[in-house]
Amino acid sequence: MMIRKRSLAIALVMIGQVHAADLTLFDKFTPLTGNPAAGSLPESAPFKLSSPNFSQVVLANRTNQNRLVPGSNSGNWDMITANETGANAGRYLFMPFETGSAGVQRVDLRDSNYDTRTVTIVAPGTQGFASGDASRWTPWGSYLTAEESWGSGSTKGRLFEVTNATTAAANGGNLVQHRIIPRVSHEGLAFDKNNNLYFIDELNGGSLYKYVSARPGATSGDEFFAKGQTFVLKVGAGGQFEGNNGPAITGGASWVAITDANGAALAGISTVLADGTIDGRATADHADVLGTGYNRPEDLEIQTVSSGKQILYFTTTDSDNDGNSANGRGRIYSLDLASNEVRLAADSSSRDMATGLAVGATWSNPDNLAIDANGNIYGIEDQDGGRADIWFLQDLDSDGVAESVGKWASLSTSGAEPTGLYFDPFNANVAYVNVQHPSSGNDVLVQITAVPEPETYSLVLAGLGLLGATARRRKSV
């Protein structure tokens, strides 16, 4: 019996070395060099991938949706999330349409029928919804999206909740605006472990914001957004503009209030719009606030390291230190949410995993962010096919600064950019990414899957073989 237990333990250790050491195989790849020529790959398999163990398949396409229900899908599919909690968690994907007549679609991952798995749950143009960009599942179990469109005189810049996202029939999504959130040009949304909500203003000179609900444990959006305070990030003395010809803005930071504790205007500070909502952009620039202006901040992602510390990553897509986009452009920053220290995570001076040299010109306009099951951060470029890459940030000591970066995938589709990369929280070796605004007009949702290498299977089989041999020995004794 003792021999059997020892052999079983050895076998389990052998198998465990394959499965327990890492939660995902997506960080096992050979960094790419160069790019596929624009249009050189079929739109049904549009990415050049960095491992022969990665595969891709299209789950949905816009042309098909409009063939089935004419006019139901305005396109420009953007950020992706899943129903991460609640009944049937992980079954559905959600994404907004980043068009002048925006909507939201849902994809049922358990529906094998290509024609029925995707449905528009918020019809294009509902409540004047425009330029839908943000996409985040809430701690209380609903879907948030928001408008990227915002500027002087605009009526947009709104944050919305779809309260029945998993159950809505076609065009039946209940779209609710939460007016307590100041108006900005939205893209990234992220919740920390205390349920504080972070968001950005996508502008050349835009800021980062934090909404702190008075009811962080709320069980509905109406409760969460009923009362709370919004702050803007101020690095150092504040008031900086990163621009495209200046150094990275790093160092100690603080959060400065732009509303009162109830979400109402601060007298003499908050800029109040005609409808009673607050202009987050104008208020951040007030002389008594001086929020830090980054150059087109876009996406947000929060990483929790082994110590429990959380790091907020954000992109500044158009930032540069010399105004010359030909030698690389754009930065990824990290913000330690405990110490409020801002650090530069990666830029065109980062070491390329493929060459050992500075990544240089091939790093261009990081836009979206994603995080895999091992906590690795990925940056997705806002470029056309033939130049648009997805980068892996290698941060071995988890300090928020990448030692190197590696090209993980590259898009070929003409006129398109990859957007919304999302790693499935229930299947660590599956990810999803949209191919947005291709020249063909046919947006597609691509699933990328990682499978074990052949030697991994051999090791597992060896472990199982050891178990079998032990069982036979016991039977013969």
PDB file of N, CA and C in Angstrom, residues 196-250:
ATOM      1  N   ASN A 196     -13.661  49.980  -6.417  1.00  0.00           N
ATOM      2  CA  ASN A 196     -13.519  51.310  -6.986  1.00  0.00           C
ATOM      3  C   ASN A 196     -13.476  51.169  -8.504  1.00  0.00           C
ATOM      4  N   LEU A 197     -14.120  52.088  -9.214  1.00  0.00           N
ATOM      5  CA  LEU A 197     -14.188  52.038 -10.673  1.00  0.00           C
ATOM      6  C   LEU A 197     -13.244  53.080 -11.274  1.00  0.00           C
ATOM      7  N   TYR A 198     -12.329  52.628 -12.140  1.00  0.00           N
ATOM      8  CA  TYR A 198     -11.376  53.507 -12.821  1.00  0.00           C
ATOM      9  C   TYR A 198     -11.818  53.694 -14.272  1.00  0.00           C
ATOM     10  N   PHE A 199     -11.620  54.903 -14.798  1.00  0.00           N
ATOM     11  CA  PHE A 199     -11.935  55.176 -16.192  1.00  0.00           C
ATOM     12  C   PHE A 199     -10.997  56.264 -16.712  1.00  0.00           C
ATOM     13  N   ILE A 200     -11.015  56.497 -17.996  1.00  0.00           N
ATOM     14  CA  ILE A 200     -10.086  57.447 -18.628  1.00  0.00           C
ATOM     15  C   ILE A 200     -10.852  58.429 -19.512  1.00  0.00           C
ATOM     16  N   ASP A 201     -10.143  59.470 -19.929  1.00  0.00           N
ATOM     17  CA  ASP A 201     -10.641  60.401 -20.939  1.00  0.00           C
ATOM     18  C   ASP A 201      -9.712  60.288 -22.133  1.00  0.00           C
ATOM     19  N   GLU A 202     -10.206  59.655 -23.209  1.00  0.00           N
ATOM     20  CA  GLU A 202      -9.350  59.437 -24.380  1.00  0.00           C
ATOM     21  C   GLU A 202      -9.214  60.737 -25.169  1.00  0.00           C
ATOM     22  N   LEU A 203      -8.173  61.463 -24.840  1.00  0.00           N
ATOM     23  CA  LEU A 203      -7.897  62.770 -25.444  1.00  0.00           C
ATOM     24  C   LEU A 203      -6.394  62.978 -25.404  1.00  0.00           C
ATOM     25  N   ASN A 204      -5.863  63.691 -26.371  1.00  0.00           N
ATOM     26  CA  ASN A 204      -4.472  64.117 -26.267  1.00  0.00           C
ATOM     27  C   ASN A 204      -4.404  65.192 -25.185  1.00  0.00           C
ATOM     28  N   GLY A 205      -4.131  64.753 -23.971  1.00  0.00           N
ATOM     29  CA  GLY A 205      -4.206  65.595 -22.790  1.00  0.00           C
ATOM     30  C   GLY A 205      -5.238  65.080 -21.801  1.00  0.00           C
ATOM     31  N   GLY A 206      -5.747  63.847 -22.023  1.00  0.00           N
ATOM     32  CA  GLY A 206      -6.763  63.252 -21.168  1.00  0.00           C
ATOM     33  C   GLY A 206      -6.199  62.714 -19.867  1.00  0.00           C
ATOM     34  N   SER A 207      -7.077  62.518 -18.908  1.00  0.00           N
ATOM     35  CA  SER A 207      -6.674  62.111 -17.560  1.00  0.00           C
ATOM     36  C   SER A 207      -7.243  60.750 -17.180  1.00  0.00           C
ATOM     37  N   LEU A 208      -6.812  60.269 -16.002  1.00  0.00           N
ATOM     38  CA  LEU A 208      -7.328  59.050 -15.395  1.00  0.00           C
ATOM     39  C   LEU A 208      -8.209  59.433 -14.213  1.00  0.00           C
ATOM     40  N   TYR A 209      -9.277  58.652 -14.008  1.00  0.00           N
ATOM     41  CA  TYR A 209     -10.266  58.975 -12.986  1.00  0.00           C
ATOM     42  C   TYR A 209     -10.577  57.748 -12.131  1.00  0.00           C
ATOM     43  N   LYS A 210     -11.093  58.009 -10.942  1.00  0.00           N
ATOM     44  CA  LYS A 210     -11.529  56.945 -10.037  1.00  0.00           C
ATOM     45  C   LYS A 210     -12.856  57.353  -9.403  1.00  0.00           C
ATOM     46  N   TYR A 211     -13.826  56.466  -9.495  1.00  0.00           N
ATOM     47  CA  TYR A 211     -15.109  56.669  -8.816  1.00  0.00           C
ATOM     48  C   TYR A 211     -15.161  55.744  -7.612  1.00  0.00           C
ATOM     49  N   VAL A 212     -15.395  56.324  -6.425  1.00  0.00           N
ATOM     50  CA  VAL A 212     -15.477  55.564  -5.184  1.00  0.00           C
ATOM     51  C   VAL A 212     -16.923  55.596  -4.708  1.00  0.00           C
ATOM     52  N   SER A 213     -17.601  54.472  -4.832  1.00  0.00           N
ATOM     53  CA  SER A 213     -18.999  54.407  -4.443  1.00  0.00           C
ATOM     54  C   SER A 213     -19.140  54.432  -2.924  1.00  0.00           C
ATOM     55  N   ALA A 214     -20.193  55.087  -2.467  1.00  0.00           N
ATOM     56  CA  ALA A 214     -20.510  55.049  -1.042  1.00  0.00           C
ATOM     57  C   ALA A 214     -21.023  53.670  -0.641  1.00  0.00           C
ATOM     58  N   ARG A 215     -21.377  52.869  -1.629  1.00  0.00           N
ATOM     59  CA  ARG A 215     -21.895  51.522  -1.387  1.00  0.00           C
ATOM     60  C   ARG A 215     -21.132  50.526  -2.254  1.00  0.00           C
ATOM     61  N   PRO A 216     -19.859  50.245  -1.922  1.00  0.00           N
ATOM     62  CA  PRO A 216     -19.036  49.382  -2.769  1.00  0.00           C
ATOM     63  C   PRO A 216     -19.533  47.948  -2.856  1.00  0.00           C
ATOM     64  N   GLY A 217     -20.299  47.513  -1.878  1.00  0.00           N
ATOM     65  CA  GLY A 217     -20.845  46.162  -1.919  1.00  0.00           C
ATOM     66  C   GLY A 217     -22.232  46.096  -2.512  1.00  0.00           C
ATOM     67  N   ALA A 218     -22.600  47.096  -3.285  1.00  0.00           N
ATOM     68  CA  ALA A 218     -23.939  47.184  -3.870  1.00  0.00           C
ATOM     69  C   ALA A 218     -24.286  45.947  -4.688  1.00  0.00           C
ATOM     70  N   THR A 219     -25.565  45.638  -4.727  1.00  0.00           N
ATOM     71  CA  THR A 219     -26.044  44.496  -5.498  1.00  0.00           C
ATOM     72  C   THR A 219     -26.759  44.912  -6.773  1.00  0.00           C
ATOM     73  N   SER A 220     -26.717  46.198  -7.078  1.00  0.00           N
ATOM     74  CA  SER A 220     -27.288  46.686  -8.336  1.00  0.00           C
ATOM     75  C   SER A 220     -26.559  47.954  -8.747  1.00  0.00           C
ATOM     76  N   GLY A 221     -26.667  48.273 -10.031  1.00  0.00           N
ATOM     77  CA  GLY A 221     -26.058  49.499 -10.522  1.00  0.00           C
ATOM     78  C   GLY A 221     -26.713  50.736  -9.936  1.00  0.00           C
ATOM     79  N   ASP A 222     -28.018  50.690  -9.769  1.00  0.00           N
ATOM     80  CA  ASP A 222     -28.702  51.848  -9.191  1.00  0.00           C
ATOM     81  C   ASP A 222     -28.158  52.154  -7.799  1.00  0.00           C
ATOM     82  N   GLU A 223     -27.864  51.114  -7.016  1.00  0.00           N
ATOM     83  CA  GLU A 223     -27.326  51.304  -5.674  1.00  0.00           C
ATOM     84  C   GLU A 223     -25.874  51.769  -5.732  1.00  0.00           C
ATOM     85  N   PHE A 224     -25.077  51.141  -6.591  1.00  0.00           N
ATOM     86  CA  PHE A 224     -23.650  51.466  -6.683  1.00  0.00           C
ATOM     87  C   PHE A 224     -23.438  52.906  -7.134  1.00  0.00           C
ATOM     88  N   PHE A 225     -24.256  53.354  -8.081  1.00  0.00           N
ATOM     89  CA  PHE A 225     -24.089  54.694  -8.650  1.00  0.00           C
ATOM     90  C   PHE A 225     -25.004  55.741  -8.011  1.00  0.00           C
ATOM     91  N   ALA A 226     -25.656  55.376  -6.917  1.00  0.00           N
ATOM     92  CA  ALA A 226     -26.549  56.333  -6.261  1.00  0.00           C
ATOM     93  C   ALA A 226     -25.784  57.448  -5.574  1.00  0.00           C
ATOM     94  N   LYS A 227     -24.644  57.118  -5.011  1.00  0.00           N
ATOM     95  CA  LYS A 227     -23.865  58.096  -4.250  1.00  0.00           C
ATOM     96  C   LYS A 227     -22.397  57.675  -4.279  1.00  0.00           C
ATOM     97  N   GLY A 228     -21.532  58.619  -4.567  1.00  0.00           N
ATOM     98  CA  GLY A 228     -20.103  58.319  -4.608  1.00  0.00           C
ATOM     99  C   GLY A 228     -19.327  59.531  -5.089  1.00  0.00           C
ATOM    100  N   GLN A 229     -17.999  59.438  -5.011  1.00  0.00           N
ATOM    101  CA  GLN A 229     -17.144  60.577  -5.323  1.00  0.00           C
ATOM    102  C   GLN A 229     -16.162  60.218  -6.434  1.00  0.00           C
ATOM    103  N   THR A 230     -15.949  61.157  -7.326  1.00  0.00           N
ATOM    104  CA  THR A 230     -15.008  60.962  -8.429  1.00  0.00           C
ATOM    105  C   THR A 230     -13.758  61.804  -8.208  1.00  0.00           C
ATOM    106  N   PHE A 231     -12.609  61.192  -8.514  1.00  0.00           N
ATOM    107  CA  PHE A 231     -11.297  61.815  -8.355  1.00  0.00           C
ATOM    108  C   PHE A 231     -10.543  61.743  -9.685  1.00  0.00           C
ATOM    109  N   VAL A 232      -9.566  62.630  -9.866  1.00  0.00           N
ATOM    110  CA  VAL A 232      -8.678  62.586 -11.020  1.00  0.00           C
ATOM    111  C   VAL A 232      -7.256  62.386 -10.542  1.00  0.00           C
ATOM    112  N   LEU A 233      -6.448  61.679 -11.350  1.00  0.00           N
ATOM    113  CA  LEU A 233      -5.058  61.403 -10.978  1.00  0.00           C
ATOM    114  C   LEU A 233      -4.187  62.632 -11.226  1.00  0.00           C
ATOM    115  N   LYS A 234      -3.391  62.967 -10.223  1.00  0.00           N
ATOM    116  CA  LYS A 234      -2.457  64.088 -10.300  1.00  0.00           C
ATOM    117  C   LYS A 234      -1.070  63.560  -9.962  1.00  0.00           C
ATOM    118  N   VAL A 235      -0.179  63.533 -10.935  1.00  0.00           N
ATOM    119  CA  VAL A 235       1.192  63.057 -10.712  1.00  0.00           C
ATOM    120  C   VAL A 235       2.052  64.251 -10.334  1.00  0.00           C
ATOM    121  N   GLY A 236       2.724  64.140  -9.195  1.00  0.00           N
ATOM    122  CA  GLY A 236       3.545  65.248  -8.726  1.00  0.00           C
ATOM    123  C   GLY A 236       2.712  66.500  -8.531  1.00  0.00           C
ATOM    124  N   ALA A 237       3.189  67.629  -9.076  1.00  0.00           N
ATOM    125  CA  ALA A 237       2.480  68.899  -8.941  1.00  0.00           C
ATOM    126  C   ALA A 237       1.287  69.008  -9.870  1.00  0.00           C
ATOM    127  N   GLY A 238       1.172  68.061 -10.829  1.00  0.00           N
ATOM    128  CA  GLY A 238       0.031  68.026 -11.733  1.00  0.00           C
ATOM    129  C   GLY A 238       0.109  69.061 -12.842  1.00  0.00           C
ATOM    130  N   GLY A 239      -0.917  69.040 -13.690  1.00  0.00           N
ATOM    131  CA  GLY A 239      -1.016  70.012 -14.771  1.00  0.00           C
ATOM    132  C   GLY A 239      -0.138  69.729 -15.970  1.00  0.00           C
ATOM    133  N   GLN A 240       0.560  68.584 -15.972  1.00  0.00           N
ATOM    134  CA  GLN A 240       1.438  68.290 -17.110  1.00  0.00           C
ATOM    135  C   GLN A 240       0.633  67.871 -18.340  1.00  0.00           C
ATOM    136  N   PHE A 241       1.251  68.015 -19.494  1.00  0.00           N
ATOM    137  CA  PHE A 241       0.709  67.458 -20.727  1.00  0.00           C
ATOM    138  C   PHE A 241       1.805  66.614 -21.351  1.00  0.00           C
ATOM    139  N   GLU A 242       1.552  65.317 -21.433  1.00  0.00           N
ATOM    140  CA  GLU A 242       2.566  64.379 -21.916  1.00  0.00           C
ATOM    141  C   GLU A 242       2.972  64.674 -23.350  1.00  0.00           C
ATOM    142  N   GLY A 243       1.994  64.941 -24.220  1.00  0.00           N
ATOM    143  CA  GLY A 243       2.280  65.271 -25.603  1.00  0.00           C
ATOM    144  C   GLY A 243       2.988  64.172 -26.366  1.00  0.00           C
ATOM    145  N   ASN A 244       3.485  64.521 -27.547  1.00  0.00           N
ATOM    146  CA  ASN A 244       4.230  63.546 -28.354  1.00  0.00           C
ATOM    147  C   ASN A 244       5.671  63.984 -28.539  1.00  0.00           C
ATOM    148  N   ASN A 245       6.136  64.814 -27.632  1.00  0.00           N
ATOM    149  CA  ASN A 245       7.520  65.289 -27.728  1.00  0.00           C
ATOM    150  C   ASN A 245       8.060  65.570 -26.323  1.00  0.00           C
ATOM    151  N   GLY A 246       7.834  64.611 -25.438  1.00  0.00           N
ATOM    152  CA  GLY A 246       8.271  64.815 -24.063  1.00  0.00           C
ATOM    153  C   GLY A 246       8.473  63.501 -23.340  1.00  0.00           C
ATOM    154  N   PRO A 247       9.073  63.553 -22.163  1.00  0.00           N
ATOM    155  CA  PRO A 247       9.375  62.337 -21.403  1.00  0.00           C
ATOM    156  C   PRO A 247       8.121  61.726 -20.785  1.00  0.00           C
ATOM    157  N   ALA A 248       8.264  60.487 -20.355  1.00  0.00           N
ATOM    158  CA  ALA A 248       7.183  59.821 -19.638  1.00  0.00           C
ATOM    159  C   ALA A 248       6.896  60.560 -18.336  1.00  0.00           C
ATOM    160  N   ILE A 249       5.635  60.591 -17.945  1.00  0.00           N
ATOM    161  CA  ILE A 249       5.238  61.238 -16.688  1.00  0.00           C
ATOM    162  C   ILE A 249       5.083  60.167 -15.624  1.00  0.00           C
ATOM    163  N   THR A 250       6.041  60.108 -14.725  1.00  0.00           N
ATOM    164  CA  THR A 250       6.078  59.080 -13.689  1.00  0.00           C
ATOM    165  C   THR A 250       6.307  59.728 -12.326  1.00  0.00           C
TER     166      THR A 250
END
